[in-house]
């Protein structure tokens, strides 16, 4: 199935590096899909910190990054109640709603399930992805 | 998006492709532009829709699927740019499911038209049939890839039988569809005989599928109702298990030896242990069941089909081992459940099904059961 | 020790429907309430093993039952779980009936009828009366031969619901598992199948074995094990053959809706070994060698939760050899006594 998100126009910088966009085009709370690899890579700005994960769900290979972004609910054993945490860091797959932490690529439910992460940084006002 | 219509003048030139995949569970919904209520029988047009939900904009579900707040009817990526609920745009659905996913034929099962009032339910089912036949099976079916289900209410079996007769000659209607949810009768109840007689007369299988967990379609369970989406839906197969027991022990398969029943989206692994138990009970209590002439498992193997979706997301080897023990090559039919969020991707599904069963599950069982063609017109872009 | 055999489901009966009145408290002694027989769905020909008719109420004589279980079948310890009544609308009467059952069991079966010391008992409680249940558990919790708390399978709400936690907490506190099993009598119940009242006894009895699934899935979904970490549930009627298909469904769905139940912080199936047991009888397993029994028992850890259950004196009564043909020595031990020994206090030491 195709990625329905408009693919951001970026530029290849070297064999290993890809310029995703200008820094101001990726404000906090936003995500762009860079046309890197077979499925694209989702680059997220979560409260000012950049993360990048493969747009490929570890479940059935759904377009992970084209779903909604949330926080999640975890049980706090000390307080003995559920807490809403990791706001803006959880990519929810548009197919079966698995929750993936974009900072680690790991599924919230089951740490054995994970998608690939990429290094991403800002350099001279540009968002640069290392593949 | 390119159009996937096969235009009239092109049709003779379009090349045919082999049917390799049949999807036995696709859920179309009316698009706001369809004028759904215009398909209602005389006198019902203004009485059908509960209007409150149209104003509130919120679904009435009492056990919410994930992200129900944002995507109440389908998986998040299945909404058409033309608007409307998921799978309400036949063009977009054909592009996603037939072209991109590679299904050759999709069997359409409209959901969610149960009602507390049986007359009302019958009127709703009639409306659905009129709408499905026009929009999906005629106007947007030049490619002849969609097949329909005749929705009926099993609480008014005589009316349901008449509805089956009304559609029986329609070349694109391939099965009867009825709700398994109470207050429906248990499926083996002799009161349902008119439905089974009509269906068997026209060689139409009778399918059943969860209709919705809306409050008025929900049913009290024997020891209480699940508290969350996950436990409620995980236990769902038990309703079908009970219907299957009723079909066998109440003698429906004896009364209707050519009847075929299709259990859609209710799981199939439970069927193996269910057959063990039914056979054991039958052996122990045969004298009380003179009308059940054969071993219960024989009826199941001869007359019942199960769709594969949703496959379980568990250890693949264990799952395949269980399916091999089940030994039901002739009874399993592939389905995606498009556009719902428990969708099974075909490539992923094949990895979880024993290799030797793939051709039967992918298309052979379905084409035999539904009398489908061996080839269909190729689609542009497929 | 591999020869040990614990029978997790034996039903003791009163000599007749009136005996229980001798044990009713004074306030309730003149009340009327139903007997423990099934009301709507008795087996044509009788609910009990044919051979047990004619010598009084089947299962009502500790001496005869001892002979059948301990001498004929080689059982070492038998867990007695009396049926109480259905869900009586008068909650305090229902609680009083449970209390009477406990006094009767302690007197007739655990004391008088227990010279060999091989019977163990069940504290029956009425889950509709939470404080009454807690008090009853506190009253009997120290009795050395009471090894579990018993509630009816036929409930008006699933047992994972928070309203029941005080009862489960009292049981856990006393070190007792909670046994959920089919109850008799007439009471307030929903129809026994999700498709309504069965038209045949066969469907009734076949489906009743599956109703535990509703409770089990709910117990694994609610915050129960966070609130009552020591709770253990025994489904003594069995139905193990459906455990794998339904636990797989729950594990699968949980991956997508985990955030709705954040207290379930591991795949639900991982709770089974520590918190769940199932009675195991010949109706709960593959017939003959139709599937490889060793693999089947190992799948989703069934071998860690099933316990031999004779279901004496019912017609589907089992004998021990029915059960573990073809299983490994380790699996046989688990079925015969190890799984039971992990949840029932004192049963293995005293039998040895
Ligand atoms: S493909 Fe992503 S959750 Fe299933």
PDB file of C-alpha atoms in Angstrom, chain C residues 93-234:
ATOM      1  CA  UNK C  93     -30.863 -15.389  52.667  1.00  0.00           C
ATOM      2  CA  UNK C  94     -28.386 -16.442  49.993  1.00  0.00           C
ATOM      3  CA  UNK C  95     -25.500 -15.599  52.308  1.00  0.00           C
ATOM      4  CA  UNK C  96     -27.198 -17.552  55.102  1.00  0.00           C
ATOM      5  CA  UNK C  97     -27.510 -20.574  52.809  1.00  0.00           C
ATOM      6  CA  UNK C  98     -23.795 -20.333  52.010  1.00  0.00           C
ATOM      7  CA  UNK C  99     -22.994 -20.150  55.739  1.00  0.00           C
ATOM      8  CA  UNK C 100     -25.141 -23.218  56.356  1.00  0.00           C
ATOM      9  CA  UNK C 101     -23.335 -25.048  53.580  1.00  0.00           C
ATOM     10  CA  UNK C 102     -20.000 -24.227  55.197  1.00  0.00           C
ATOM     11  CA  UNK C 103     -21.116 -25.433  58.638  1.00  0.00           C
ATOM     12  CA  UNK C 104     -22.568 -28.582  57.102  1.00  0.00           C
ATOM     13  CA  UNK C 105     -19.437 -29.321  55.081  1.00  0.00           C
ATOM     14  CA  UNK C 106     -17.125 -28.724  58.028  1.00  0.00           C
ATOM     15  CA  UNK C 107     -19.209 -30.985  60.237  1.00  0.00           C
ATOM     16  CA  UNK C 108     -20.342 -33.812  58.005  1.00  0.00           C
ATOM     17  CA  UNK C 109     -17.470 -34.133  55.547  1.00  0.00           C
ATOM     18  CA  UNK C 110     -14.360 -32.512  56.967  1.00  0.00           C
ATOM     19  CA  UNK C 111     -14.866 -33.800  60.505  1.00  0.00           C
ATOM     20  CA  UNK C 112     -17.279 -36.758  60.907  1.00  0.00           C
ATOM     21  CA  UNK C 113     -16.731 -38.137  57.419  1.00  0.00           C
ATOM     22  CA  UNK C 114     -12.999 -37.546  57.289  1.00  0.00           C
ATOM     23  CA  UNK C 115     -11.265 -40.188  59.419  1.00  0.00           C
ATOM     24  CA  UNK C 116      -8.632 -40.579  56.684  1.00  0.00           C
ATOM     25  CA  UNK C 117      -8.041 -36.822  56.485  1.00  0.00           C
ATOM     26  CA  UNK C 118      -8.201 -36.797  52.698  1.00  0.00           C
ATOM     27  CA  UNK C 119     -11.160 -34.489  52.161  1.00  0.00           C
ATOM     28  CA  UNK C 120     -10.658 -30.760  51.751  1.00  0.00           C
ATOM     29  CA  UNK C 121     -13.405 -28.161  51.613  1.00  0.00           C
ATOM     30  CA  UNK C 122     -14.671 -25.007  49.920  1.00  0.00           C
ATOM     31  CA  UNK C 123     -15.920 -21.885  51.686  1.00  0.00           C
ATOM     32  CA  UNK C 124     -19.056 -21.008  49.730  1.00  0.00           C
ATOM     33  CA  UNK C 125     -19.864 -17.312  49.526  1.00  0.00           C
ATOM     34  CA  UNK C 126     -22.498 -15.155  47.874  1.00  0.00           C
ATOM     35  CA  UNK C 127     -20.710 -12.646  45.610  1.00  0.00           C
ATOM     36  CA  UNK C 128     -23.817 -10.419  45.494  1.00  0.00           C
ATOM     37  CA  UNK C 129     -23.149  -9.733  49.180  1.00  0.00           C
ATOM     38  CA  UNK C 130     -19.610  -8.430  49.375  1.00  0.00           C
ATOM     39  CA  UNK C 131     -19.381  -7.705  53.137  1.00  0.00           C
ATOM     40  CA  UNK C 132     -21.160 -11.000  53.901  1.00  0.00           C
ATOM     41  CA  UNK C 133     -18.654 -12.873  51.750  1.00  0.00           C
ATOM     42  CA  UNK C 134     -15.698 -11.194  53.379  1.00  0.00           C
ATOM     43  CA  UNK C 135     -17.057 -12.050  56.840  1.00  0.00           C
ATOM     44  CA  UNK C 136     -17.583 -15.677  55.814  1.00  0.00           C
ATOM     45  CA  UNK C 137     -14.015 -15.949  54.525  1.00  0.00           C
ATOM     46  CA  UNK C 138     -12.697 -14.443  57.751  1.00  0.00           C
ATOM     47  CA  UNK C 139     -14.787 -16.932  59.733  1.00  0.00           C
ATOM     48  CA  UNK C 140     -13.456 -20.001  57.936  1.00  0.00           C
ATOM     49  CA  UNK C 141     -10.105 -18.828  56.626  1.00  0.00           C
ATOM     50  CA  UNK C 142      -8.185 -20.468  59.451  1.00  0.00           C
ATOM     51  CA  UNK C 143      -9.877 -23.823  59.162  1.00  0.00           C
ATOM     52  CA  UNK C 144      -6.996 -26.119  58.196  1.00  0.00           C
ATOM     53  CA  UNK C 145      -9.087 -28.159  55.777  1.00  0.00           C
ATOM     54  CA  UNK C 146     -10.843 -25.352  53.927  1.00  0.00           C
ATOM     55  CA  UNK C 147      -8.649 -24.799  50.863  1.00  0.00           C
ATOM     56  CA  UNK C 148     -10.638 -22.518  48.559  1.00  0.00           C
ATOM     57  CA  UNK C 149     -13.472 -20.014  48.292  1.00  0.00           C
ATOM     58  CA  UNK C 150     -16.349 -20.959  45.971  1.00  0.00           C
ATOM     59  CA  UNK C 151     -18.664 -18.734  43.889  1.00  0.00           C
ATOM     60  CA  UNK C 152     -21.190 -19.569  41.156  1.00  0.00           C
ATOM     61  CA  UNK C 153     -20.164 -19.452  37.497  1.00  0.00           C
ATOM     62  CA  UNK C 154     -23.632 -18.055  36.780  1.00  0.00           C
ATOM     63  CA  UNK C 155     -23.132 -14.457  37.780  1.00  0.00           C
ATOM     64  CA  UNK C 156     -24.815 -11.229  36.860  1.00  0.00           C
ATOM     65  CA  UNK C 157     -21.511  -9.555  36.192  1.00  0.00           C
ATOM     66  CA  UNK C 158     -18.049 -10.766  35.254  1.00  0.00           C
ATOM     67  CA  UNK C 159     -15.713 -11.504  38.133  1.00  0.00           C
ATOM     68  CA  UNK C 160     -12.942  -9.185  37.010  1.00  0.00           C
ATOM     69  CA  UNK C 161     -15.124  -6.214  38.017  1.00  0.00           C
ATOM     70  CA  UNK C 162     -13.881  -4.016  40.847  1.00  0.00           C
ATOM     71  CA  UNK C 163     -16.997  -4.520  42.989  1.00  0.00           C
ATOM     72  CA  UNK C 164     -15.812  -8.049  43.772  1.00  0.00           C
ATOM     73  CA  UNK C 165     -12.241  -7.160  44.754  1.00  0.00           C
ATOM     74  CA  UNK C 166     -12.859  -7.083  48.522  1.00  0.00           C
ATOM     75  CA  UNK C 167     -13.937 -10.728  48.322  1.00  0.00           C
ATOM     76  CA  UNK C 168     -10.941 -11.723  46.229  1.00  0.00           C
ATOM     77  CA  UNK C 169      -8.662  -9.758  48.557  1.00  0.00           C
ATOM     78  CA  UNK C 170     -10.030 -11.582  51.602  1.00  0.00           C
ATOM     79  CA  UNK C 171      -9.463 -14.907  49.865  1.00  0.00           C
ATOM     80  CA  UNK C 172      -5.930 -13.957  48.838  1.00  0.00           C
ATOM     81  CA  UNK C 173      -5.213 -12.753  52.344  1.00  0.00           C
ATOM     82  CA  UNK C 174      -6.248 -16.155  53.687  1.00  0.00           C
ATOM     83  CA  UNK C 175      -4.121 -17.891  51.044  1.00  0.00           C
ATOM     84  CA  UNK C 176      -7.155 -19.350  49.284  1.00  0.00           C
ATOM     85  CA  UNK C 177      -7.826 -19.574  45.548  1.00  0.00           C
ATOM     86  CA  UNK C 178     -11.293 -18.646  44.283  1.00  0.00           C
ATOM     87  CA  UNK C 179     -13.169 -21.432  42.575  1.00  0.00           C
ATOM     88  CA  UNK C 180     -15.731 -20.481  39.921  1.00  0.00           C
ATOM     89  CA  UNK C 181     -18.003 -23.394  39.055  1.00  0.00           C
ATOM     90  CA  UNK C 182     -21.487 -24.172  37.804  1.00  0.00           C
ATOM     91  CA  UNK C 183     -23.991 -23.754  40.579  1.00  0.00           C
ATOM     92  CA  UNK C 184     -27.326 -25.493  40.966  1.00  0.00           C
ATOM     93  CA  UNK C 185     -30.714 -24.428  42.133  1.00  0.00           C
ATOM     94  CA  UNK C 186     -33.072 -21.809  40.853  1.00  0.00           C
ATOM     95  CA  UNK C 187     -31.989 -18.219  40.846  1.00  0.00           C
ATOM     96  CA  UNK C 188     -31.630 -15.053  38.862  1.00  0.00           C
ATOM     97  CA  UNK C 189     -29.593 -15.944  35.811  1.00  0.00           C
ATOM     98  CA  UNK C 190     -29.159 -14.919  32.237  1.00  0.00           C
ATOM     99  CA  UNK C 191     -29.810 -17.536  29.548  1.00  0.00           C
ATOM    100  CA  UNK C 192     -26.933 -20.029  29.558  1.00  0.00           C
ATOM    101  CA  UNK C 193     -25.712 -19.333  26.031  1.00  0.00           C
ATOM    102  CA  UNK C 194     -25.107 -16.071  24.168  1.00  0.00           C
ATOM    103  CA  UNK C 195     -27.745 -17.189  21.656  1.00  0.00           C
ATOM    104  CA  UNK C 196     -30.405 -17.609  24.317  1.00  0.00           C
ATOM    105  CA  UNK C 197     -31.897 -20.632  26.020  1.00  0.00           C
ATOM    106  CA  UNK C 198     -30.688 -23.848  24.463  1.00  0.00           C
ATOM    107  CA  UNK C 199     -33.364 -26.104  22.994  1.00  0.00           C
ATOM    108  CA  UNK C 200     -31.467 -29.258  23.913  1.00  0.00           C
ATOM    109  CA  UNK C 201     -29.719 -30.474  27.027  1.00  0.00           C
ATOM    110  CA  UNK C 202     -26.753 -31.308  24.792  1.00  0.00           C
ATOM    111  CA  UNK C 203     -26.232 -27.721  23.776  1.00  0.00           C
ATOM    112  CA  UNK C 204     -26.720 -26.545  27.325  1.00  0.00           C
ATOM    113  CA  UNK C 205     -24.124 -28.873  28.801  1.00  0.00           C
ATOM    114  CA  UNK C 206     -21.699 -28.355  25.910  1.00  0.00           C
ATOM    115  CA  UNK C 207     -21.888 -24.594  26.115  1.00  0.00           C
ATOM    116  CA  UNK C 208     -21.789 -24.312  29.899  1.00  0.00           C
ATOM    117  CA  UNK C 209     -18.221 -25.565  29.677  1.00  0.00           C
ATOM    118  CA  UNK C 210     -17.339 -22.438  27.708  1.00  0.00           C
ATOM    119  CA  UNK C 211     -18.885 -19.741  29.885  1.00  0.00           C
ATOM    120  CA  UNK C 212     -15.749 -19.616  31.989  1.00  0.00           C
ATOM    121  CA  UNK C 213     -14.071 -17.922  29.012  1.00  0.00           C
ATOM    122  CA  UNK C 214     -16.099 -14.753  29.613  1.00  0.00           C
ATOM    123  CA  UNK C 215     -14.932 -14.590  33.219  1.00  0.00           C
ATOM    124  CA  UNK C 216     -11.357 -15.477  32.375  1.00  0.00           C
ATOM    125  CA  UNK C 217     -10.954 -12.852  29.650  1.00  0.00           C
ATOM    126  CA  UNK C 218     -12.498 -10.209  31.875  1.00  0.00           C
ATOM    127  CA  UNK C 219     -10.300 -11.145  34.840  1.00  0.00           C
ATOM    128  CA  UNK C 220      -7.252 -10.769  32.594  1.00  0.00           C
ATOM    129  CA  UNK C 221      -8.417  -7.364  31.328  1.00  0.00           C
ATOM    130  CA  UNK C 222      -9.537  -5.489  34.441  1.00  0.00           C
ATOM    131  CA  UNK C 223      -7.076  -4.035  37.004  1.00  0.00           C
ATOM    132  CA  UNK C 224      -7.609  -7.065  39.236  1.00  0.00           C
ATOM    133  CA  UNK C 225      -4.049  -8.300  39.541  1.00  0.00           C
ATOM    134  CA  UNK C 226      -2.823  -4.781  40.283  1.00  0.00           C
ATOM    135  CA  UNK C 227      -5.398  -4.425  43.047  1.00  0.00           C
ATOM    136  CA  UNK C 228      -5.258  -7.994  44.348  1.00  0.00           C
ATOM    137  CA  UNK C 229      -1.867  -9.383  43.295  1.00  0.00           C
ATOM    138  CA  UNK C 230      -2.376 -12.618  45.199  1.00  0.00           C
ATOM    139  CA  UNK C 231      -5.684 -13.625  43.618  1.00  0.00           C
ATOM    140  CA  UNK C 232      -5.851 -17.087  42.053  1.00  0.00           C
ATOM    141  CA  UNK C 233      -8.889 -18.345  40.124  1.00  0.00           C
ATOM    142  CA  UNK C 234      -9.859 -21.970  39.636  1.00  0.00           C
TER     143      UNK C 234
END
